[in-house]
Amino acid sequence: MSTVIDLSHVAEAAPGRSIGQKPPDDVLLDVRGLKTYFHVLDGTVPAVDGVDFQIKRGETLGLVGESGCGKSVTSLTIMRLIDIPPGEIAAGEIWFDGVDILSLSPSEMRDIRGSEMSMIFQEPMTSLNPVFTVGYQIAEAVKAHRNVSKNSARDRAIEMLAAVGIPSPERRFKQYPHELSGGMRQRVMIAMALSCDPKLIIADEPTTALDVTIQAQILELMKSIQERTGTALLLITHDLAVVAETVERIAVMYAGRIVEAGTAEEVLLDPKHPYTQGLIASIPSTVPRGQRLNVIKGTVPNPFRMPTGCRFEPRCPHAFGPCKDFDPPLRLTGPNRESACWLQYPPGELPVKETDAPPATPVPVERVGH
Amino acid sequence: MTKYIIRRLLQAIPVIFLISIVCFVLMLMAPGGPQAQFNQNRFIKPEQVDLWLQHWCLVRNPSPPDMIKEYAGWLGVWNCQTQSFISENGGLNFLPSFLGGGVNGMLHGDWGISIYLNQPVLDIILGRLPVTLLLMVTAWIIWLTLALILGVVAAIRRYSFFDQAATLFSYTFYSLPTFWLGLMLIEIFAVTLHWFPSQLIQSPRISPGPFASAVWWQAFWTDPGLYGWDVAMHLVLPVTTLVAVSVAGDSRFVRSAMLESLNQDYVRTARAKGLSERRVIFRHAFRNALLPIITNGALEVAFLFSGAIVTETIFSLQGMGYLYIQGLQAHDYFLLMGIVFIGAILVVVFNLVADVLYAVADPRIRYD
């Protein structure tokens, strides 16, 4: 009998990454088989459906994908900021600094949030509270985690404002968010996120709402701060140019899954997954003037009716035999290089549908690990 | 800010003027008039009615120029005695009397005489205000407190059992007419159970005089417990009626303001900072939800003074609402105008108060 392999758990079975087992010390964040579902009136939306990735200490990882692929939900799940209900963290583990944070109590999680890991949001215009001064809002984060006096929290806030390149920080401290420009507000958000020296910063599209010149400044700032403090960075974006400049490693997400991961150069210069190839081919500058731009045909699958096989199969130009019926797991294709595509598997390892093939010997699935 | 307030107050003058002229003319245009009280008396001749109307500076079935003349008389621009714009003192009537102007009309601080009660309008209103203010302010404080608690808790526990129950409660009481609810409360708690009195602000048996009059205060200080308790007992049912109806609407308002605030990005930022849930809700979300609540609350204050017509009538409370309905039935133009005028001023003033408070609460609002 041909095996209908339950491949979604391959990553969990990988050596050193088995469920419940602490990751090695150099791994700061280890997300394993994470599934975040939203129960809405029309049914269940699997926004994140089996995401696996790791960030080592001090490393920068770019999480790339189009709108609605689950990048933001992944980041909010790591911060445990998903509203439950309607959300549900249905499966998986999130190991952060040697602790599975999904097993922590809400108050233990609060101690980590903003202190060990902090987040920068997409919309600096609405992410700051309009009725408090920016200084108060930064000092508040300091006071929440450090047992310090009001004055030293204030000093720390001013120091942070200076660190993110805001001129005359003492004066800015007393200003309200509406008195600052978008770029300044995003600097304030960064100052707030850095105020307690976090081990990990999650930046969810930090430059999307800003205009291009300001984008470059903010990215430059984040890069220099990351290099100076050695904090790890998870940068979420749909902008390939942003990741190319900023991060060491890239993970590409599609329809709630990681489809490809590797160093920035490898992924951008030698994409293995047809989705990544399509993404890179559709960058306007790769097409000579006057020619039609490349596009990935079709649309993102309806979350209520996900394809049974590979989620990219309906849009994939290379789809073949197993793609329609079997969902490819991530497979190591090189050191620290992963791809979830049947094209990367040797022909002998491809699963075969029971009905149209004679029973073969069970296919040994290569263990996938890092 | 001071400049802004002065400008707004100056702008209020034409507004109040317009309100008063529209109200006055609409009132005169309504069929009937104060002379209707003589309709059934066949011994009174039409000429006598006309003379009586002339005494009040009114005419039967006024034409538009008559209406303007009557309004001008009420305002103090027109002099009814000399039938001209010139006063008895020889100057233009609208001028202060020491400059030769008249003494009649609002411009000279004369609110007129009530046709129905034959007393100065201002004295009547000042006599009725204490009851209304006691009733309305007590009810307002209670319903605002309850609405804040119900609204905030319902918003925090959205779709919980508590939220559903509060919604049911709100819609039920919001849909109940006050006259029905008041009568039911009287039937149950006054007639059947004898827990609370059914009418008036104090028991006639121990009443030393009209509520809050000089005599009354004198008696009150001899035994505050007795008189205070008596008034409190009389307030229970009317206050309950007002609170039940108003808390329903206001708690929905607070709930939606709070829900909107809780869904804002900065609340998520506050959570991402690792603040406690209490701090996130009260410091960050509630502080912002307060902005529309402050506006709503300040505007409500303006209407506290005009009293509750239905509730005061049902519980026979001699307040502004009851006075208004009495004036309306008697076509007592000058009494009605007095009440409407106070209402207009208060609405204008509290609109300004709401705007000023808003600027105090929200740093984004600046008036200069």
XYZ file of C-alpha atoms in Angstrom:
738
model
C 0.000 0.000 0.000
C 1.309 3.415 -0.903
C 1.674 5.596 2.106
C -0.450 8.643 2.381
C 2.154 10.262 4.508
C 1.148 12.708 7.151
C 3.855 15.080 6.152
C 2.756 18.086 8.149
C 4.600 16.769 11.181
C 7.887 15.972 9.574
C 9.478 19.056 10.980
C 8.366 18.106 14.451
C 10.049 14.740 14.118
C 13.307 16.250 12.973
C 16.299 15.573 15.230
C 16.708 18.119 17.978
C 13.333 19.622 17.202
C 10.967 17.030 18.562
C 7.895 18.320 20.307
C 8.533 19.257 23.894
C 12.291 19.268 23.460
C 14.208 22.398 24.277
C 16.111 23.817 21.301
C 19.893 24.372 21.505
C 21.046 27.423 23.433
C 22.080 29.432 20.393
C 18.511 29.339 19.088
C 16.569 32.311 20.452
C 13.214 31.680 18.831
C 12.038 28.306 17.584
C 8.552 28.184 16.100
C 7.368 24.644 15.461
C 4.239 23.534 13.628
C 2.428 26.681 14.689
C -1.242 26.867 13.773
C -3.386 29.898 14.527
C -7.024 29.626 13.538
C -9.786 32.194 13.657
C -13.297 30.999 14.304
C -15.613 33.382 12.510
C -19.290 33.178 11.580
C -18.604 31.575 8.198
C -16.288 28.908 9.580
C -12.655 28.621 10.550
C -9.868 30.585 8.896
C -6.486 28.817 9.177
C -4.493 32.069 9.065
C -1.305 30.324 10.154
C -1.285 26.629 9.313
C 1.886 24.883 10.320
C 4.682 27.425 10.391
C 8.236 26.381 11.248
C 11.235 28.619 11.558
C 14.107 29.480 13.847
C 15.986 32.623 14.726
C 19.396 32.359 16.316
C 20.581 34.881 18.864
C 21.446 38.175 17.227
C 20.252 36.959 13.834
C 17.989 38.875 11.483
C 15.225 37.005 9.691
C 12.914 38.483 7.083
C 9.463 36.937 6.878
C 8.185 37.681 3.389
C 4.834 37.100 1.768
C 1.882 38.827 0.226
C -1.008 40.384 2.141
C -3.142 37.825 3.932
C -0.551 35.037 3.914
C -0.380 35.023 7.705
C 2.827 36.970 8.404
C 1.222 39.417 10.808
C -0.795 36.731 12.563
C 2.428 34.745 13.005
C 4.084 37.729 14.671
C 1.054 38.495 16.869
C 0.932 34.827 17.872
C 4.582 34.925 18.918
C 3.739 37.979 21.074
C 0.566 36.203 22.185
C -1.476 39.236 21.216
C -4.133 37.254 19.345
C -7.629 37.854 20.687
C -8.902 34.546 21.998
C -11.719 34.107 20.933
C -12.177 34.461 17.966
C -8.564 33.323 17.593
C -7.153 29.985 18.690
C -3.594 28.775 18.808
C -4.526 25.325 17.620
C -1.152 23.588 17.599
C 2.553 24.085 17.795
C 5.231 25.356 20.108
C 7.023 28.665 20.376
C 10.340 28.276 22.154
C 11.757 31.613 23.171
C 15.011 31.782 25.116
C 14.603 28.203 26.286
C 10.942 28.458 27.325
C 7.829 27.364 25.458
C 5.925 30.617 25.794
C 2.620 29.012 24.839
C 2.753 27.262 28.203
C 3.251 30.484 30.179
C 0.518 32.121 32.212
C -0.791 35.502 30.994
C 1.134 37.345 33.710
C 4.399 35.484 32.964
C 3.864 36.365 29.303
C 3.342 40.029 30.235
C 6.778 40.054 31.867
C 8.361 38.880 28.608
C 6.330 41.156 26.343
C 7.940 44.538 25.897
C 10.940 43.439 27.905
C 12.475 40.259 26.395
C 10.685 40.592 23.075
C 9.056 43.686 21.748
C 7.194 44.701 18.673
C 7.086 47.561 16.199
C 3.837 47.937 14.322
C 2.986 48.935 10.811
C 0.970 52.086 11.500
C 2.936 54.662 13.468
C -0.001 57.064 12.984
C -2.416 55.019 15.073
C -0.111 52.872 17.182
C 0.653 55.622 19.679
C -1.963 56.732 22.164
C -3.068 60.245 21.130
C -3.777 61.484 24.665
C -0.371 60.805 26.234
C 2.968 62.392 25.486
C 5.422 60.183 23.606
C 7.827 60.407 26.518
C 5.192 59.162 28.922
C 4.478 56.219 26.643
C 8.133 55.193 26.483
C 8.680 55.712 30.212
C 5.584 53.620 30.860
C 7.189 50.666 29.073
C 10.341 51.091 31.172
C 8.377 51.315 34.423
C 6.335 48.237 33.533
C 9.445 46.035 33.536
C 12.110 47.782 35.558
C 11.789 48.654 39.182
C 12.915 52.232 38.651
C 11.884 55.663 39.851
C 9.804 57.985 37.750
C 12.843 60.161 37.086
C 15.122 57.389 35.911
C 12.341 56.051 33.673
C 12.151 59.551 32.237
C 15.914 59.693 31.750
C 15.839 56.309 30.049
C 13.059 57.502 27.720
C 15.041 60.598 26.755
C 18.134 58.462 26.232
C 16.141 56.159 23.943
C 14.716 59.091 21.978
C 18.262 60.291 21.421
C 19.361 56.765 20.456
C 16.817 56.566 17.639
C 18.046 59.850 16.226
C 15.349 62.228 17.405
C 16.789 65.732 17.759
C 16.287 67.659 21.043
C 14.865 64.625 22.876
C 14.034 66.591 26.057
C 11.614 68.739 24.099
C 10.185 65.810 22.106
C 9.618 63.931 25.351
C 6.829 66.336 26.241
C 5.164 66.292 22.817
C 2.054 64.408 21.808
C 2.056 61.933 18.898
C 0.066 64.285 16.656
C 2.872 66.834 16.911
C 5.328 64.428 15.270
C 5.664 63.308 11.645
C 5.117 59.702 10.603
C 8.832 58.948 10.505
C 9.345 60.515 13.935
C 6.483 58.481 15.350
C 7.989 55.283 13.986
C 11.263 56.283 15.659
C 9.325 56.699 18.876
C 7.853 53.203 18.416
C 11.372 51.847 17.898
C 12.590 53.702 20.984
C 9.724 52.173 22.945
C 10.499 48.681 21.644
C 14.190 49.059 22.535
C 13.687 50.677 25.917
C 14.056 47.452 27.906
C 16.913 45.945 25.845
C 14.894 43.105 24.303
C 16.509 39.929 22.971
C 14.116 39.917 20.017
C 12.416 42.694 18.115
C 9.513 41.853 15.869
C 8.951 44.555 13.269
C 5.667 44.098 11.429
C 5.961 46.057 8.183
C 7.666 48.950 9.983
C 8.147 51.008 6.840
C 5.008 50.279 4.823
C 3.139 53.368 6.000
C 6.085 55.699 5.457
C 7.232 57.447 2.317
C 10.259 56.107 0.515
C 12.981 58.455 1.806
C 11.793 57.945 5.378
C 11.640 54.170 4.770
C 15.342 54.134 3.983
C 16.150 56.146 7.124
C 14.100 53.858 9.360
C 15.638 50.713 7.868
C 19.112 52.187 8.261
C 18.291 53.005 11.889
C 16.987 49.514 12.613
C 20.030 47.949 10.997
C 22.473 50.089 12.957
C 20.635 49.494 16.233
C 20.556 45.771 15.537
C 24.305 45.757 14.880
C 25.011 47.868 17.958
C 22.863 46.008 20.465
C 23.074 42.517 18.969
C 19.382 41.958 19.381
C 17.674 39.476 17.080
C 15.239 40.879 14.544
C 12.205 39.366 12.899
C 11.339 41.707 10.047
C 7.975 41.132 8.463
C 7.381 42.691 5.082
C 5.961 42.196 1.642
C 8.749 44.300 0.173
C 11.621 42.216 -1.214
C 13.800 45.314 -1.529
C 13.462 45.905 2.210
C 14.601 42.406 3.158
C 17.387 42.375 0.605
C 18.957 45.363 2.348
C 18.277 44.470 5.934
C 18.311 40.788 6.842
C 20.656 37.804 6.837
C 18.039 35.122 6.316
C 14.675 35.047 4.583
C 11.617 32.864 5.092
C 8.937 33.084 2.422
C 5.344 32.518 3.477
C 2.408 31.521 1.320
C -1.156 30.779 2.449
C -0.263 30.218 6.106
C 2.920 28.154 5.530
C 6.623 28.714 5.104
C 7.430 27.638 1.550
C 11.098 28.511 1.394
C 13.853 29.611 3.735
C 17.533 30.358 3.437
C 20.079 33.126 3.499
C 19.027 36.322 1.790
C 21.425 35.833 -1.114
C 20.402 32.233 -1.698
C 16.684 32.918 -1.651
C 16.821 36.063 -3.754
C 19.417 34.879 -6.261
C 18.533 31.207 -6.465
C 14.905 30.736 -5.467
C 13.899 27.082 -5.300
C 10.158 27.370 -4.785
C 8.026 28.388 -7.809
C 6.228 30.949 -5.623
C 9.483 32.664 -4.669
C 10.588 32.486 -8.290
C 7.338 34.144 -9.318
C 7.715 36.828 -6.665
C 11.211 37.717 -7.743
C 10.311 37.620 -11.445
C 7.501 40.084 -10.804
C 9.811 42.779 -9.411
C 9.342 45.590 -11.992
C 13.056 46.382 -12.359
C 13.809 42.871 -13.681
C 11.665 43.518 -16.742
C 13.034 45.645 -19.607
C 11.155 48.871 -20.284
C 8.124 48.582 -22.489
C 7.477 44.923 -21.740
C 4.597 43.564 -19.770
C 5.416 42.960 -16.116
C 5.553 39.376 -14.940
C 2.747 38.251 -12.673
C 1.887 35.123 -10.749
C -1.321 33.965 -12.410
C -4.418 33.307 -10.304
C -5.213 34.419 -6.768
C -4.444 33.377 -3.219
C -6.600 30.358 -2.236
C -9.822 30.943 -0.359
C -9.005 30.220 3.304
C -12.256 28.284 3.688
C -11.356 25.996 0.771
C -7.623 25.384 0.864
C -6.312 23.048 -1.851
C -5.822 19.530 -0.532
C -2.352 19.206 -2.016
C 0.261 21.893 -2.366
C -1.362 25.251 -1.711
C 0.445 26.844 -4.593
C -0.477 24.087 -7.058
C -3.440 25.931 -8.726
C -1.119 28.817 -9.642
C 2.087 26.897 -10.168
C 3.589 26.723 -13.694
C 5.557 23.570 -12.756
C 2.775 21.578 -11.120
C 3.027 17.847 -11.766
C 2.013 14.412 -10.446
C 1.910 14.622 -6.650
C 1.197 18.347 -6.356
C -2.585 18.125 -6.551
C -2.971 15.527 -3.809
C 0.017 15.846 -1.502
C 1.169 18.813 0.486
C 4.981 19.056 0.319
C 6.725 19.502 3.681
C 9.799 21.676 4.100
C 12.854 19.825 2.932
C 16.470 20.659 3.552
C 18.084 21.382 0.206
C 21.353 22.701 1.531
C 22.827 23.907 4.785
C 20.169 26.135 6.344
C 18.238 26.042 3.113
C 14.703 24.725 3.008
C 12.009 24.498 0.393
C 8.511 23.032 0.442
C 8.176 21.869 -3.153
C 7.982 18.393 -4.676
C 10.448 19.545 -7.331
C 13.128 19.409 -4.660
C 12.481 15.743 -3.876
C 14.178 12.933 -5.766
C 11.636 11.097 -7.957
C 11.812 8.016 -5.762
C 10.586 9.921 -2.739
C 7.488 11.373 -4.324
C 4.252 10.099 -2.857
C 1.865 8.387 -5.242
C -1.907 8.387 -5.129
C -3.300 5.013 -4.092
C -5.827 4.632 -6.871
C -3.702 5.247 -9.956
C -0.540 3.422 -8.944
C 0.275 -0.090 -7.860
C 1.270 -0.435 -4.217
C 4.948 0.279 -3.841
C 7.268 -0.051 -0.951
C 6.627 2.661 1.617
C 8.607 5.735 0.819
C 11.123 6.590 3.502
C 10.745 10.242 4.151
C 13.940 12.084 4.590
C 14.087 13.684 7.961
C 14.137 17.384 7.706
C 16.229 19.290 10.122
C 18.474 22.239 10.450
C -8.584 79.704 24.869
C -10.017 82.814 26.579
C -10.302 84.482 23.192
C -12.092 81.449 21.849
C -14.567 81.404 24.729
C -15.316 85.108 24.293
C -15.818 84.655 20.566
C -18.154 81.735 21.128
C -20.170 83.703 23.702
C -20.532 86.596 21.265
C -21.652 84.168 18.579
C -24.243 82.841 21.024
C -26.104 86.175 21.142
C -27.621 86.017 17.635
C -28.275 82.295 18.132
C -30.312 82.893 21.279
C -32.082 85.806 19.609
C -33.081 83.569 16.693
C -34.240 80.768 18.964
C -36.413 83.159 20.956
C -38.051 84.732 17.890
C -38.781 81.348 16.283
C -40.248 79.993 19.526
C -42.345 83.077 20.146
C -43.808 83.195 16.632
C -44.474 79.432 16.551
C -46.292 79.736 19.868
C -48.481 82.588 18.588
C -49.216 80.693 15.387
C -50.601 77.726 17.303
C -54.408 77.793 17.370
C -56.077 79.094 20.540
C -54.635 81.480 23.065
C -54.809 82.447 26.742
C -58.307 83.860 26.133
C -59.548 80.292 25.628
C -60.217 80.107 29.361
C -63.247 82.406 28.806
C -64.701 80.356 25.940
C -67.233 78.531 28.059
C -68.294 81.638 30.025
C -71.269 83.161 28.214
C -71.355 86.165 30.552
C -68.050 87.456 29.197
C -68.465 89.519 26.044
C -65.901 89.435 23.193
C -65.115 93.129 23.837
C -64.162 92.264 27.425
C -61.880 89.477 26.157
C -60.212 91.943 23.783
C -59.689 94.389 26.643
C -58.215 91.587 28.761
C -55.862 90.632 25.921
C -54.888 94.283 25.496
C -53.868 94.341 29.158
C -51.327 91.581 28.306
C -50.274 93.469 25.152
C -51.748 90.712 22.991
C -54.338 90.679 20.225
C -56.801 88.010 19.144
C -55.666 86.125 15.985
C -52.439 88.133 15.495
C -51.305 88.932 11.952
C -47.537 88.620 11.215
C -46.909 92.322 12.045
C -48.837 91.838 15.308
C -46.662 88.843 16.114
C -43.489 90.845 15.546
C -44.894 93.646 17.686
C -45.751 91.234 20.508
C -42.289 89.644 20.282
C -40.678 93.097 20.276
C -42.704 93.917 23.394
C -41.490 90.736 25.107
C -37.926 91.551 24.090
C -38.228 95.195 25.258
C -37.749 96.980 21.937
C -41.411 97.894 21.569
C -43.361 99.775 24.214
C -46.879 98.511 24.619
C -48.062 101.506 26.700
C -46.965 104.175 24.216
C -47.541 101.838 21.240
C -44.204 102.898 19.744
C -40.454 102.345 19.924
C -40.275 105.332 22.272
C -40.599 104.709 26.005
C -42.474 106.721 28.622
C -39.096 108.266 29.476
C -38.802 109.730 25.991
C -35.877 107.718 24.639
C -35.718 104.668 22.406
C -37.349 101.855 24.341
C -34.508 99.306 24.027
C -32.039 101.643 25.784
C -31.434 101.233 29.516
C -33.967 103.255 31.524
C -31.384 105.760 32.769
C -30.743 106.671 29.121
C -34.448 107.218 28.573
C -35.329 103.636 27.674
C -38.255 101.596 28.956
C -38.383 99.023 31.743
C -40.342 96.264 29.998
C -38.993 93.165 28.273
C -36.029 90.773 28.497
C -33.534 93.468 27.551
C -34.370 95.206 30.811
C -34.313 92.013 32.841
C -38.113 91.833 32.989
C -39.178 88.265 32.233
C -42.829 89.306 32.194
C -45.796 88.191 34.247
C -47.279 84.733 33.974
C -50.810 85.034 32.544
C -51.895 81.836 34.247
C -50.370 82.324 37.699
C -50.319 86.145 37.644
C -46.827 86.268 39.199
C -43.480 87.373 37.797
C -42.144 84.597 35.549
C -38.643 84.705 37.022
C -39.962 84.270 40.580
C -42.034 81.275 39.534
C -39.113 79.636 37.738
C -36.707 80.234 40.640
C -39.294 78.727 42.973
C -39.584 75.591 40.850
C -35.887 75.074 40.023
C -34.821 73.486 43.355
C -37.203 70.538 42.998
C -36.176 69.944 39.398
C -32.468 70.281 40.118
C -32.634 67.947 43.106
C -34.537 65.365 41.081
C -32.544 65.651 37.887
C -29.052 65.955 39.333
C -29.617 63.001 41.673
C -30.914 60.927 38.773
C -28.137 62.113 36.474
C -25.341 61.195 38.877
C -26.847 57.755 39.405
C -27.531 57.018 35.757
C -24.139 58.254 34.599
C -22.328 56.122 37.188
C -24.383 53.059 36.308
C -23.999 53.684 32.574
C -20.200 53.948 32.933
C -19.967 50.728 34.919
C -22.401 48.785 32.726
C -20.974 50.122 29.473
C -17.323 49.530 30.316
C -17.859 46.035 31.722
C -20.082 45.084 28.774
C -17.408 46.309 26.352
C -14.577 44.462 28.109
C -16.588 41.237 28.222
C -18.114 41.628 24.819
C -20.716 38.949 23.960
C -20.418 37.443 27.445
C -23.461 36.610 29.535
C -23.105 39.954 31.315
C -22.998 41.831 28.017
C -26.065 40.017 26.703
C -27.938 40.651 29.948
C -26.984 44.343 29.888
C -28.132 44.583 26.276
C -31.475 42.977 27.111
C -31.861 45.289 30.119
C -30.996 48.341 28.030
C -33.376 47.622 25.199
C -36.169 46.706 27.589
C -35.983 49.907 29.607
C -35.182 52.024 26.595
C -38.412 50.827 25.009
C -40.560 51.415 28.097
C -42.375 54.748 28.072
C -41.772 56.752 31.256
C -45.470 57.285 31.879
C -46.069 53.548 31.934
C -42.980 52.720 34.010
C -43.808 55.503 36.502
C -47.373 54.305 36.912
C -46.244 50.710 37.397
C -43.735 51.769 40.056
C -46.496 53.703 41.841
C -48.853 50.740 41.605
C -46.283 48.273 42.954
C -44.175 50.228 45.439
C -46.637 52.882 46.618
C -50.152 51.462 46.313
C -49.488 47.767 46.958
C -46.353 47.631 49.081
C -46.575 51.093 50.749
C -42.775 51.365 50.627
C -42.516 54.805 49.077
C -44.842 57.793 48.708
C -46.420 58.132 45.285
C -46.329 61.885 44.793
C -44.968 65.303 45.841
C -41.475 66.137 47.073
C -42.380 66.099 50.759
C -45.176 64.907 53.013
C -47.878 67.588 53.408
C -48.252 66.542 57.057
C -44.763 67.727 58.037
C -44.260 70.296 55.283
C -43.283 73.675 56.745
C -43.745 75.402 53.355
C -42.751 75.122 49.692
C -39.617 73.016 49.169
C -36.378 75.024 49.439
C -38.157 78.237 50.410
C -36.782 80.305 53.306
C -39.339 78.856 55.739
C -38.526 75.379 54.582
C -34.787 75.801 55.130
C -35.434 77.181 58.587
C -37.451 74.106 59.495
C -34.936 71.838 57.770
C -32.044 72.974 59.960
C -34.049 72.240 63.113
C -34.222 68.570 62.118
C -32.225 67.729 58.950
C -32.714 63.991 59.442
C -36.492 64.172 59.445
C -36.887 66.517 56.464
C -33.954 65.068 54.531
C -35.227 61.524 54.900
C -38.734 62.628 53.943
C -37.492 64.242 50.710
C -35.230 61.254 49.942
C -38.146 58.840 50.263
C -40.197 60.992 47.908
C -37.380 60.969 45.370
C -36.960 57.197 45.152
C -39.681 56.389 42.620
C -39.255 59.368 40.252
C -35.460 58.982 40.299
C -35.803 55.254 39.586
C -38.059 56.024 36.632
C -35.595 58.516 35.157
C -32.554 56.344 35.811
C -34.100 53.216 34.289
C -34.837 54.957 31.026
C -31.664 57.039 30.761
C -29.123 54.469 31.913
C -30.259 52.245 29.069
C -29.343 54.711 26.337
C -26.183 56.007 27.990
C -24.769 52.575 28.771
C -25.049 51.658 25.093
C -23.227 54.863 24.278
C -20.436 54.118 26.759
C -20.204 50.539 25.511
C -19.762 51.548 21.897
C -17.262 54.296 22.767
C -15.281 51.791 24.826
C -15.443 49.087 22.146
C -14.191 51.503 19.541
C -11.358 52.540 21.790
C -10.453 48.927 22.663
C -10.073 48.113 18.954
C -7.540 50.856 18.350
C -3.941 50.109 17.470
C -2.597 51.929 20.513
C -4.373 49.474 22.798
C -2.490 46.672 21.067
C 0.712 48.701 21.494
C -0.045 49.045 25.207
C -0.468 45.268 25.460
C 2.722 44.725 23.455
C 4.565 46.832 26.036
C 3.611 44.246 28.626
C 1.319 46.513 30.645
C -1.198 44.921 32.972
C -4.672 44.386 31.575
C -6.102 46.837 34.111
C -3.716 49.537 32.946
C -4.391 48.782 29.284
C -8.143 49.066 29.789
C -8.397 52.004 32.168
C -5.340 54.040 31.349
C -5.233 53.604 27.587
C -8.662 52.523 26.337
C -10.987 54.215 28.843
C -9.118 57.507 28.753
C -9.831 57.716 25.011
C -13.401 56.440 25.328
C -13.999 59.310 27.778
C -13.751 61.921 25.023
C -17.192 61.336 23.451
C -18.647 60.554 26.893
C -17.589 63.987 28.185
C -19.340 65.713 25.280
C -22.471 63.670 25.757
C -22.471 64.260 29.521
C -22.015 68.019 29.243
C -24.907 68.292 26.801
C -27.095 66.262 29.141
C -26.517 68.796 31.911
C -28.252 71.473 29.836
C -31.400 69.401 29.750
C -31.349 68.683 33.487
C -32.646 72.208 34.127
C -35.688 71.854 31.936
C -36.793 68.940 34.060
C -38.659 65.825 33.136
C -42.145 66.719 31.902
C -43.688 63.268 32.094
C -42.011 62.081 35.279
C -42.738 65.300 37.191
C -46.351 65.222 36.038
C -46.893 61.611 37.096
C -45.321 62.135 40.507
C -46.887 65.609 40.961
C -43.503 67.200 41.521
C -43.717 70.989 41.299
C -40.674 71.332 39.045
C -39.824 72.904 35.723
C -41.291 70.114 33.633
C -44.602 70.254 35.425
C -44.586 74.046 35.203
C -43.970 73.829 31.465
C -46.888 71.502 30.866
C -49.146 73.775 32.959
C -48.031 76.818 30.959
C -48.595 74.956 27.720
C -52.149 74.030 28.623
C -52.964 77.649 29.589
C -51.238 79.197 26.547
C -49.210 81.169 29.067
C -46.879 82.766 26.497
C -44.653 84.635 28.918
C -44.142 81.697 31.263
C -43.372 79.395 28.322
C -40.971 81.914 26.814
C -39.178 82.195 30.143
C -38.650 78.439 30.324
C -37.657 78.135 26.653
C -35.262 81.047 27.032
C -33.463 79.428 29.968
C -33.292 76.183 27.998
C -31.821 77.934 24.956
C -29.151 79.683 27.012
C -28.202 76.491 28.823
C -27.928 74.459 25.618
C -25.703 77.107 24.061
C -23.572 77.453 27.194
C -23.144 73.721 27.742
C -22.254 73.193 24.106
C -19.405 75.573 24.776
C -18.582 73.800 28.039
C -18.475 70.493 26.149
C -16.088 71.939 23.577
C -13.834 73.397 26.267
C -13.787 70.146 28.258
C -12.998 68.288 25.066
C -9.951 70.454 24.513
C -8.858 69.825 28.094
C -9.203 66.054 27.682
C -7.799 65.697 24.166
C -4.410 67.271 23.426
C -5.145 67.146 19.687
C -7.884 69.789 20.063
C -6.620 73.357 20.215
C -8.674 76.523 19.853
C -6.332 79.285 18.904
